[in-house]
PDB file of N, CA and C in Angstrom:
ATOM      1  N   MET A   1      16.750  51.548 -18.584  1.00 48.00           N
ATOM      2  CA  MET A   1      16.089  50.839 -18.281  1.00 48.00           C
ATOM      3  C   MET A   1      17.141  49.513 -18.801  1.00 48.00           C
ATOM      4  N   LEU A   2      16.980  48.161 -18.103  1.00 54.00           N
ATOM      5  CA  LEU A   2      18.090  47.298 -18.659  1.00 54.00           C
ATOM      6  C   LEU A   2      16.988  46.362 -19.638  1.00 54.00           C
ATOM      7  N   GLY A   3      15.700  46.117 -19.948  1.00 65.00           N
ATOM      8  CA  GLY A   3      15.166  45.583 -20.496  1.00 65.00           C
ATOM      9  C   GLY A   3      16.106  44.205 -20.318  1.00 65.00           C
ATOM     10  N   ASP A   4      16.987  43.510 -21.608  1.00 78.00           N
ATOM     11  CA  ASP A   4      17.275  41.870 -21.450  1.00 78.00           C
ATOM     12  C   ASP A   4      18.389  41.695 -21.943  1.00 78.00           C
ATOM     13  N   GLU A   5      19.547  43.222 -21.580  1.00 81.00           N
ATOM     14  CA  GLU A   5      20.749  43.010 -22.336  1.00 81.00           C
ATOM     15  C   GLU A   5      21.617  42.411 -21.515  1.00 81.00           C
ATOM     16  N   PRO A   6      22.398  41.901 -21.729  1.00 83.00           N
ATOM     17  CA  PRO A   6      23.436  41.338 -20.723  1.00 83.00           C
ATOM     18  C   PRO A   6      24.055  42.320 -19.840  1.00 83.00           C
ATOM     19  N   VAL A   7      24.863  42.259 -18.614  1.00 84.00           N
ATOM     20  CA  VAL A   7      25.636  43.117 -18.030  1.00 84.00           C
ATOM     21  C   VAL A   7      26.812  42.444 -17.587  1.00 84.00           C
ATOM     22  N   GLY A   8      27.390  43.315 -17.253  1.00 88.00           N
ATOM     23  CA  GLY A   8      28.647  43.230 -16.860  1.00 88.00           C
ATOM     24  C   GLY A   8      29.011  42.375 -15.568  1.00 88.00           C
ATOM     25  N   THR A   9      30.364  41.389 -15.498  1.00 90.00           N
ATOM     26  CA  THR A   9      29.829  41.148 -13.845  1.00 90.00           C
ATOM     27  C   THR A   9      30.154  41.946 -12.992  1.00 90.00           C
ATOM     28  N   GLY A  10      30.191  41.645 -11.989  1.00 92.00           N
ATOM     29  CA  GLY A  10      29.941  42.576 -10.630  1.00 92.00           C
ATOM     30  C   GLY A  10      28.908  43.985 -10.534  1.00 92.00           C
ATOM     31  N   CYS A  11      27.940  43.675 -11.837  1.00 90.00           N
ATOM     32  CA  CYS A  11      26.875  44.819 -11.551  1.00 90.00           C
ATOM     33  C   CYS A  11      25.926  44.288 -10.796  1.00 90.00           C
ATOM     34  N   VAL A  12      25.114  45.154  -9.926  1.00 92.00           N
ATOM     35  CA  VAL A  12      24.157  45.056  -9.282  1.00 92.00           C
ATOM     36  C   VAL A  12      23.042  45.183 -10.005  1.00 92.00           C
ATOM     37  N   VAL A  13      22.373  44.439 -10.538  1.00 90.00           N
ATOM     38  CA  VAL A  13      20.909  44.594 -11.296  1.00 90.00           C
ATOM     39  C   VAL A  13      19.411  44.020  -9.745  1.00 90.00           C
ATOM     40  N   GLN A  14      18.327  44.840  -9.430  1.00 93.00           N
ATOM     41  CA  GLN A  14      17.566  44.520  -8.846  1.00 93.00           C
ATOM     42  C   GLN A  14      16.526  43.236  -9.713  1.00 93.00           C
ATOM     43  N   ALA A  15      16.180  42.216  -8.873  1.00 94.00           N
ATOM     44  CA  ALA A  15      15.505  41.011  -9.739  1.00 94.00           C
ATOM     45  C   ALA A  15      14.999  40.807  -8.555  1.00 94.00           C
ATOM     46  N   ARG A  16      13.751  39.894  -8.773  1.00 95.00           N
ATOM     47  CA  ARG A  16      12.766  39.264  -7.896  1.00 95.00           C
ATOM     48  C   ARG A  16      12.944  37.714  -8.294  1.00 95.00           C
ATOM     49  N   LEU A  17      12.974  37.122  -6.881  1.00 97.00           N
ATOM     50  CA  LEU A  17      13.081  35.417  -6.503  1.00 97.00           C
ATOM     51  C   LEU A  17      12.020  34.478  -7.497  1.00 97.00           C
ATOM     52  N   VAL A  18      11.878  33.828  -7.961  1.00 97.00           N
ATOM     53  CA  VAL A  18      10.962  33.246  -8.557  1.00 97.00           C
ATOM     54  C   VAL A  18      11.082  31.470  -8.186  1.00 97.00           C
ATOM     55  N   GLY A  19      12.138  30.851  -7.510  1.00 97.00           N
ATOM     56  CA  GLY A  19      12.052  30.110  -6.995  1.00 97.00           C
ATOM     57  C   GLY A  19      13.813  29.404  -6.607  1.00 97.00           C
ATOM     58  N   VAL A  20      13.906  28.324  -6.059  1.00 98.00           N
ATOM     59  CA  VAL A  20      15.135  27.956  -5.806  1.00 98.00           C
ATOM     60  C   VAL A  20      15.190  25.964  -6.520  1.00 98.00           C
ATOM     61  N   ILE A  21      16.728  26.085  -6.613  1.00 97.00           N
ATOM     62  CA  ILE A  21      17.006  24.682  -7.001  1.00 97.00           C
ATOM     63  C   ILE A  21      17.652  24.145  -5.504  1.00 97.00           C
ATOM     64  N   GLU A  22      17.016  22.906  -5.201  1.00 98.00           N
ATOM     65  CA  GLU A  22      17.663  22.675  -3.832  1.00 98.00           C
ATOM     66  C   GLU A  22      18.923  21.436  -4.117  1.00 98.00           C
ATOM     67  N   ALA A  23      19.475  21.618  -3.075  1.00 98.00           N
ATOM     68  CA  ALA A  23      20.900  20.342  -4.163  1.00 98.00           C
ATOM     69  C   ALA A  23      22.057  20.638  -2.932  1.00 98.00           C
ATOM     70  N   GLU A  24      22.667  19.183  -3.009  1.00 98.00           N
ATOM     71  CA  GLU A  24      23.724  18.812  -1.885  1.00 98.00           C
ATOM     72  C   GLU A  24      25.399  19.104  -2.774  1.00 98.00           C
ATOM     73  N   GLN A  25      26.461  19.668  -2.151  1.00 97.00           N
ATOM     74  CA  GLN A  25      27.609  19.753  -2.863  1.00 97.00           C
ATOM     75  C   GLN A  25      28.317  18.520  -2.186  1.00 97.00           C
ATOM     76  N   THR A  26      28.968  17.990  -2.928  1.00 97.00           N
ATOM     77  CA  THR A  26      30.027  17.043  -2.258  1.00 97.00           C
ATOM     78  C   THR A  26      31.559  17.739  -2.385  1.00 97.00           C
ATOM     79  N   GLY A  27      32.374  18.076  -1.856  1.00 94.00           N
ATOM     80  CA  GLY A  27      33.380  18.888  -1.797  1.00 94.00           C
ATOM     81  C   GLY A  27      34.847  17.499  -2.029  1.00 94.00           C
ATOM     82  N   ARG A  28      36.231  17.913  -2.394  1.00 93.00           N
ATOM     83  CA  ARG A  28      37.084  17.147  -2.418  1.00 93.00           C
ATOM     84  C   ARG A  28      37.185  16.563  -1.370  1.00 93.00           C
ATOM     85  N   ASP A  29      37.202  16.896  -0.097  1.00 94.00           N
ATOM     86  CA  ASP A  29      37.076  15.667   1.123  1.00 94.00           C
ATOM     87  C   ASP A  29      35.935  15.363   1.107  1.00 94.00           C
ATOM     88  N   GLY A  30      35.182  14.930   0.398  1.00 94.00           N
ATOM     89  CA  GLY A  30      34.029  13.820   0.795  1.00 94.00           C
ATOM     90  C   GLY A  30      32.964  14.588   1.353  1.00 94.00           C
ATOM     91  N   LYS A  31      33.109  15.474   1.973  1.00 97.00           N
ATOM     92  CA  LYS A  31      32.210  15.915   2.969  1.00 97.00           C
ATOM     93  C   LYS A  31      30.909  16.788   2.447  1.00 97.00           C
ATOM     94  N   THR A  32      29.828  15.991   2.348  1.00 97.00           N
ATOM     95  CA  THR A  32      28.624  16.789   1.612  1.00 97.00           C
ATOM     96  C   THR A  32      28.076  17.379   2.727  1.00 97.00           C
ATOM     97  N   THR A  33      27.226  18.476   1.912  1.00 97.00           N
ATOM     98  CA  THR A  33      26.567  20.029   2.432  1.00 97.00           C
ATOM     99  C   THR A  33      25.782  20.207   1.534  1.00 97.00           C
ATOM    100  N   ARG A  34      24.145  21.153   2.028  1.00 97.00           N
ATOM    101  CA  ARG A  34      23.656  21.488   1.565  1.00 97.00           C
ATOM    102  C   ARG A  34      23.970  22.829   0.637  1.00 97.00           C
ATOM    103  N   ASN A  35      23.880  22.919  -0.685  1.00 96.00           N
ATOM    104  CA  ASN A  35      24.449  24.180  -1.641  1.00 96.00           C
ATOM    105  C   ASN A  35      23.087  24.675  -2.547  1.00 96.00           C
ATOM    106  N   ASP A  36      21.904  24.866  -1.686  1.00 98.00           N
ATOM    107  CA  ASP A  36      20.537  25.617  -2.661  1.00 98.00           C
ATOM    108  C   ASP A  36      21.196  26.493  -3.331  1.00 98.00           C
ATOM    109  N   ARG A  37      20.391  27.023  -4.392  1.00 97.00           N
ATOM    110  CA  ARG A  37      20.416  27.756  -5.481  1.00 97.00           C
ATOM    111  C   ARG A  37      19.102  28.451  -5.738  1.00 97.00           C
ATOM    112  N   SER A  38      19.237  29.858  -5.443  1.00 97.00           N
ATOM    113  CA  SER A  38      18.369  30.726  -5.676  1.00 97.00           C
ATOM    114  C   SER A  38      18.247  31.286  -7.056  1.00 97.00           C
ATOM    115  N   ILE A  39      16.953  31.036  -7.686  1.00 96.00           N
ATOM    116  CA  ILE A  39      16.962  31.691  -9.120  1.00 96.00           C
ATOM    117  C   ILE A  39      16.164  33.008  -9.202  1.00 96.00           C
ATOM    118  N   ALA A  40      16.402  33.844  -9.756  1.00 95.00           N
ATOM    119  CA  ALA A  40      15.832  35.225  -9.950  1.00 95.00           C
ATOM    120  C   ALA A  40      15.828  35.550 -10.771  1.00 95.00           C
ATOM    121  N   ILE A  41      14.756  36.878 -11.546  1.00 93.00           N
ATOM    122  CA  ILE A  41      14.527  37.462 -12.621  1.00 93.00           C
ATOM    123  C   ILE A  41      14.912  38.730 -12.679  1.00 93.00           C
ATOM    124  N   ALA A  42      15.282  39.653 -13.447  1.00 91.00           N
ATOM    125  CA  ALA A  42      15.944  40.660 -13.388  1.00 91.00           C
ATOM    126  C   ALA A  42      14.210  41.667 -13.537  1.00 91.00           C
ATOM    127  N   ALA A  43      14.337  42.529 -12.462  1.00 90.00           N
ATOM    128  CA  ALA A  43      13.258  43.341 -12.189  1.00 90.00           C
ATOM    129  C   ALA A  43      12.435  43.602 -13.429  1.00 90.00           C
ATOM    130  N   GLU A  44      13.755  44.504 -14.965  1.00 88.00           N
ATOM    131  CA  GLU A  44      13.113  45.164 -15.407  1.00 88.00           C
ATOM    132  C   GLU A  44      13.598  44.151 -16.937  1.00 88.00           C
ATOM    133  N   SER A  45      13.143  43.140 -16.510  1.00 90.00           N
ATOM    134  CA  SER A  45      12.932  42.255 -17.727  1.00 90.00           C
ATOM    135  C   SER A  45      11.833  42.261 -18.924  1.00 90.00           C
ATOM    136  N   ASP A  46      11.928  42.222 -19.863  1.00 90.00           N
ATOM    137  CA  ASP A  46      10.864  42.494 -20.743  1.00 90.00           C
ATOM    138  C   ASP A  46      10.393  41.135 -21.082  1.00 90.00           C
ATOM    139  N   ASN A  47      11.169  40.505 -21.533  1.00 90.00           N
ATOM    140  CA  ASN A  47      10.653  38.945 -21.946  1.00 90.00           C
ATOM    141  C   ASN A  47      10.121  38.097 -20.938  1.00 90.00           C
ATOM    142  N   LEU A  48      10.946  38.230 -19.881  1.00 91.00           N
ATOM    143  CA  LEU A  48      10.435  37.165 -18.518  1.00 91.00           C
ATOM    144  C   LEU A  48       9.710  38.097 -17.469  1.00 91.00           C
ATOM    145  N   SER A  49       8.952  39.135 -17.721  1.00 91.00           N
ATOM    146  CA  SER A  49       8.155  39.725 -17.067  1.00 91.00           C
ATOM    147  C   SER A  49       6.868  39.006 -16.319  1.00 91.00           C
ATOM    148  N   HIS A  50       6.795  38.146 -16.891  1.00 94.00           N
ATOM    149  CA  HIS A  50       5.316  37.372 -16.972  1.00 94.00           C
ATOM    150  C   HIS A  50       5.398  35.778 -15.733  1.00 94.00           C
ATOM    151  N   ILE A  51       6.866  35.900 -15.829  1.00 95.00           N
ATOM    152  CA  ILE A  51       7.066  34.692 -14.551  1.00 95.00           C
ATOM    153  C   ILE A  51       7.167  35.292 -13.526  1.00 95.00           C
ATOM    154  N   ASN A  52       6.506  34.177 -12.471  1.00 95.00           N
ATOM    155  CA  ASN A  52       6.394  34.560 -11.270  1.00 95.00           C
ATOM    156  C   ASN A  52       6.719  33.000 -10.447  1.00 95.00           C
ATOM    157  N   SER A  53       7.133  32.217 -11.131  1.00 95.00           N
ATOM    158  CA  SER A  53       7.734  31.001 -10.462  1.00 95.00           C
ATOM    159  C   SER A  53       8.259  30.326 -11.467  1.00 95.00           C
ATOM    160  N   LEU A  54       9.522  29.364 -10.575  1.00 93.00           N
ATOM    161  CA  LEU A  54      10.732  28.505 -11.579  1.00 93.00           C
ATOM    162  C   LEU A  54       9.881  27.531 -12.457  1.00 93.00           C
ATOM    163  N   HIS A  55       8.477  27.299 -11.594  1.00 94.00           N
ATOM    164  CA  HIS A  55       7.552  26.292 -12.816  1.00 94.00           C
ATOM    165  C   HIS A  55       7.475  26.452 -13.743  1.00 94.00           C
ATOM    166  N   GLU A  56       7.091  27.984 -14.479  1.00 96.00           N
ATOM    167  CA  GLU A  56       6.467  28.792 -15.348  1.00 96.00           C
ATOM    168  C   GLU A  56       7.660  28.985 -16.238  1.00 96.00           C
ATOM    169  N   LEU A  57       9.113  28.808 -16.136  1.00 94.00           N
ATOM    170  CA  LEU A  57      10.323  29.074 -17.018  1.00 94.00           C
ATOM    171  C   LEU A  57      10.109  27.251 -17.448  1.00 94.00           C
ATOM    172  N   ASN A  58      10.857  27.575 -18.616  1.00 93.00           N
ATOM    173  CA  ASN A  58      10.917  26.793 -19.781  1.00 93.00           C
ATOM    174  C   ASN A  58      11.764  25.283 -19.354  1.00 93.00           C
ATOM    175  N   GLU A  59      11.128  24.071 -19.129  1.00 95.00           N
ATOM    176  CA  GLU A  59      11.864  22.727 -18.360  1.00 95.00           C
ATOM    177  C   GLU A  59      12.953  23.024 -19.006  1.00 95.00           C
ATOM    178  N   HIS A  60      13.420  22.961 -20.044  1.00 96.00           N
ATOM    179  CA  HIS A  60      15.118  23.208 -21.009  1.00 96.00           C
ATOM    180  C   HIS A  60      16.034  23.872 -20.164  1.00 96.00           C
ATOM    181  N   LEU A  61      15.542  25.040 -19.760  1.00 94.00           N
ATOM    182  CA  LEU A  61      16.388  26.457 -19.657  1.00 94.00           C
ATOM    183  C   LEU A  61      16.695  25.631 -18.188  1.00 94.00           C
ATOM    184  N   VAL A  62      15.497  25.676 -17.039  1.00 96.00           N
ATOM    185  CA  VAL A  62      15.790  24.689 -16.058  1.00 96.00           C
ATOM    186  C   VAL A  62      16.770  23.459 -15.560  1.00 96.00           C
ATOM    187  N   LEU A  63      16.534  22.920 -16.446  1.00 96.00           N
ATOM    188  CA  LEU A  63      17.862  21.559 -16.845  1.00 96.00           C
ATOM    189  C   LEU A  63      19.331  22.419 -17.191  1.00 96.00           C
ATOM    190  N   GLU A  64      19.246  23.290 -18.098  1.00 97.00           N
ATOM    191  CA  GLU A  64      20.615  24.031 -18.533  1.00 97.00           C
ATOM    192  C   GLU A  64      20.957  24.472 -17.155  1.00 97.00           C
ATOM    193  N   ILE A  65      20.621  25.018 -16.039  1.00 96.00           N
ATOM    194  CA  ILE A  65      20.910  25.725 -15.259  1.00 96.00           C
ATOM    195  C   ILE A  65      21.408  24.553 -14.197  1.00 96.00           C
ATOM    196  N   GLU A  66      20.698  23.618 -14.081  1.00 97.00           N
ATOM    197  CA  GLU A  66      21.006  23.001 -13.342  1.00 97.00           C
ATOM    198  C   GLU A  66      22.692  22.128 -13.506  1.00 97.00           C
ATOM    199  N   GLN A  67      22.844  22.008 -15.407  1.00 97.00           N
ATOM    200  CA  GLN A  67      23.823  21.589 -15.456  1.00 97.00           C
ATOM    201  C   GLN A  67      24.699  22.259 -15.429  1.00 97.00           C
ATOM    202  N   PHE A  68      24.583  23.501 -15.546  1.00 97.00           N
ATOM    203  CA  PHE A  68      25.882  24.295 -15.733  1.00 97.00           C
ATOM    204  C   PHE A  68      26.547  24.185 -13.824  1.00 97.00           C
ATOM    205  N   PHE A  69      25.979  24.197 -12.659  1.00 97.00           N
ATOM    206  CA  PHE A  69      26.192  24.031 -11.798  1.00 97.00           C
ATOM    207  C   PHE A  69      26.814  22.677 -11.469  1.00 97.00           C
ATOM    208  N   MET A  70      26.474  21.698 -12.004  1.00 97.00           N
ATOM    209  CA  MET A  70      26.790  20.488 -11.837  1.00 97.00           C
ATOM    210  C   MET A  70      28.284  20.272 -13.023  1.00 97.00           C
ATOM    211  N   LEU A  71      28.316  21.289 -13.852  1.00 97.00           N
ATOM    212  CA  LEU A  71      29.370  21.243 -14.669  1.00 97.00           C
ATOM    213  C   LEU A  71      30.581  22.248 -14.087  1.00 97.00           C
ATOM    214  N   TYR A  72      30.300  23.112 -13.309  1.00 96.00           N
ATOM    215  CA  TYR A  72      31.523  24.167 -12.424  1.00 96.00           C
ATOM    216  C   TYR A  72      31.788  23.328 -11.492  1.00 96.00           C
ATOM    217  N   ASN A  73      30.955  22.825 -10.776  1.00 96.00           N
ATOM    218  CA  ASN A  73      31.266  22.232  -9.461  1.00 96.00           C
ATOM    219  C   ASN A  73      32.735  20.905 -10.009  1.00 96.00           C
ATOM    220  N   THR A  74      32.046  20.420 -10.788  1.00 96.00           N
ATOM    221  CA  THR A  74      32.520  19.183 -11.516  1.00 96.00           C
ATOM    222  C   THR A  74      34.414  19.563 -12.110  1.00 96.00           C
ATOM    223  N   ALA A  75      34.281  20.889 -12.261  1.00 96.00           N
ATOM    224  CA  ALA A  75      36.087  21.586 -12.952  1.00 96.00           C
ATOM    225  C   ALA A  75      36.827  21.754 -11.559  1.00 96.00           C
ATOM    226  N   ALA A  76      35.967  22.143 -10.339  1.00 95.00           N
ATOM    227  CA  ALA A  76      36.453  22.544  -9.096  1.00 95.00           C
ATOM    228  C   ALA A  76      36.409  21.061  -8.127  1.00 95.00           C
ATOM    229  N   GLY A  77      36.745  19.781  -9.265  1.00 95.00           N
ATOM    230  CA  GLY A  77      36.869  18.797  -7.931  1.00 95.00           C
ATOM    231  C   GLY A  77      35.592  18.570  -7.193  1.00 95.00           C
ATOM    232  N   LYS A  78      34.160  19.305  -7.402  1.00 96.00           N
ATOM    233  CA  LYS A  78      33.265  18.795  -6.343  1.00 96.00           C
ATOM    234  C   LYS A  78      32.185  18.161  -7.496  1.00 96.00           C
ATOM    235  N   GLU A  79      31.262  17.598  -6.557  1.00 97.00           N
ATOM    236  CA  GLU A  79      30.285  17.126  -6.814  1.00 97.00           C
ATOM    237  C   GLU A  79      29.026  17.971  -6.534  1.00 97.00           C
ATOM    238  N   PHE A  80      27.935  18.244  -7.820  1.00 97.00           N
ATOM    239  CA  PHE A  80      26.604  19.126  -7.476  1.00 97.00           C
ATOM    240  C   PHE A  80      25.617  18.508  -7.721  1.00 97.00           C
ATOM    241  N   LYS A  81      24.723  17.771  -6.672  1.00 97.00           N
ATOM    242  CA  LYS A  81      23.517  17.239  -7.023  1.00 97.00           C
ATOM    243  C   LYS A  81      22.133  17.592  -6.555  1.00 97.00           C
ATOM    244  N   PRO A  82      21.155  18.070  -7.931  1.00 97.00           N
ATOM    245  CA  PRO A  82      20.087  18.820  -7.435  1.00 97.00           C
ATOM    246  C   PRO A  82      19.434  17.735  -6.456  1.00 97.00           C
ATOM    247  N   LEU A  83      18.326  17.870  -5.686  1.00 97.00           N
ATOM    248  CA  LEU A  83      17.371  17.487  -5.131  1.00 97.00           C
ATOM    249  C   LEU A  83      15.848  17.667  -5.389  1.00 97.00           C
ATOM    250  N   GLY A  84      15.779  19.094  -5.924  1.00 96.00           N
ATOM    251  CA  GLY A  84      14.629  19.463  -5.999  1.00 96.00           C
ATOM    252  C   GLY A  84      14.659  20.892  -6.602  1.00 96.00           C
ATOM    253  N   ARG A  85      13.148  21.244  -6.352  1.00 95.00           N
ATOM    254  CA  ARG A  85      12.925  22.549  -6.773  1.00 95.00           C
ATOM    255  C   ARG A  85      11.520  23.071  -6.435  1.00 95.00           C
TER     256      ARG A  85
END
């Protein structure tokens, strides 16, 4: 059982979808495309087993996830703009 321990890169973990962050991404070429992000919780999570929807997650955590994608894309010379949840 995984519980809530971190796993290494490349590991496959059964998960359940709890929501989507709708977003647009603008590349270095200026072309904007839709780039939504699915948010899932590990099926064996002990701490988050009660979560069934993105709206049930802590608002600060969801903002941190959005900020991660914004900063990750900025570092790659792109722009990530959340549109909704």
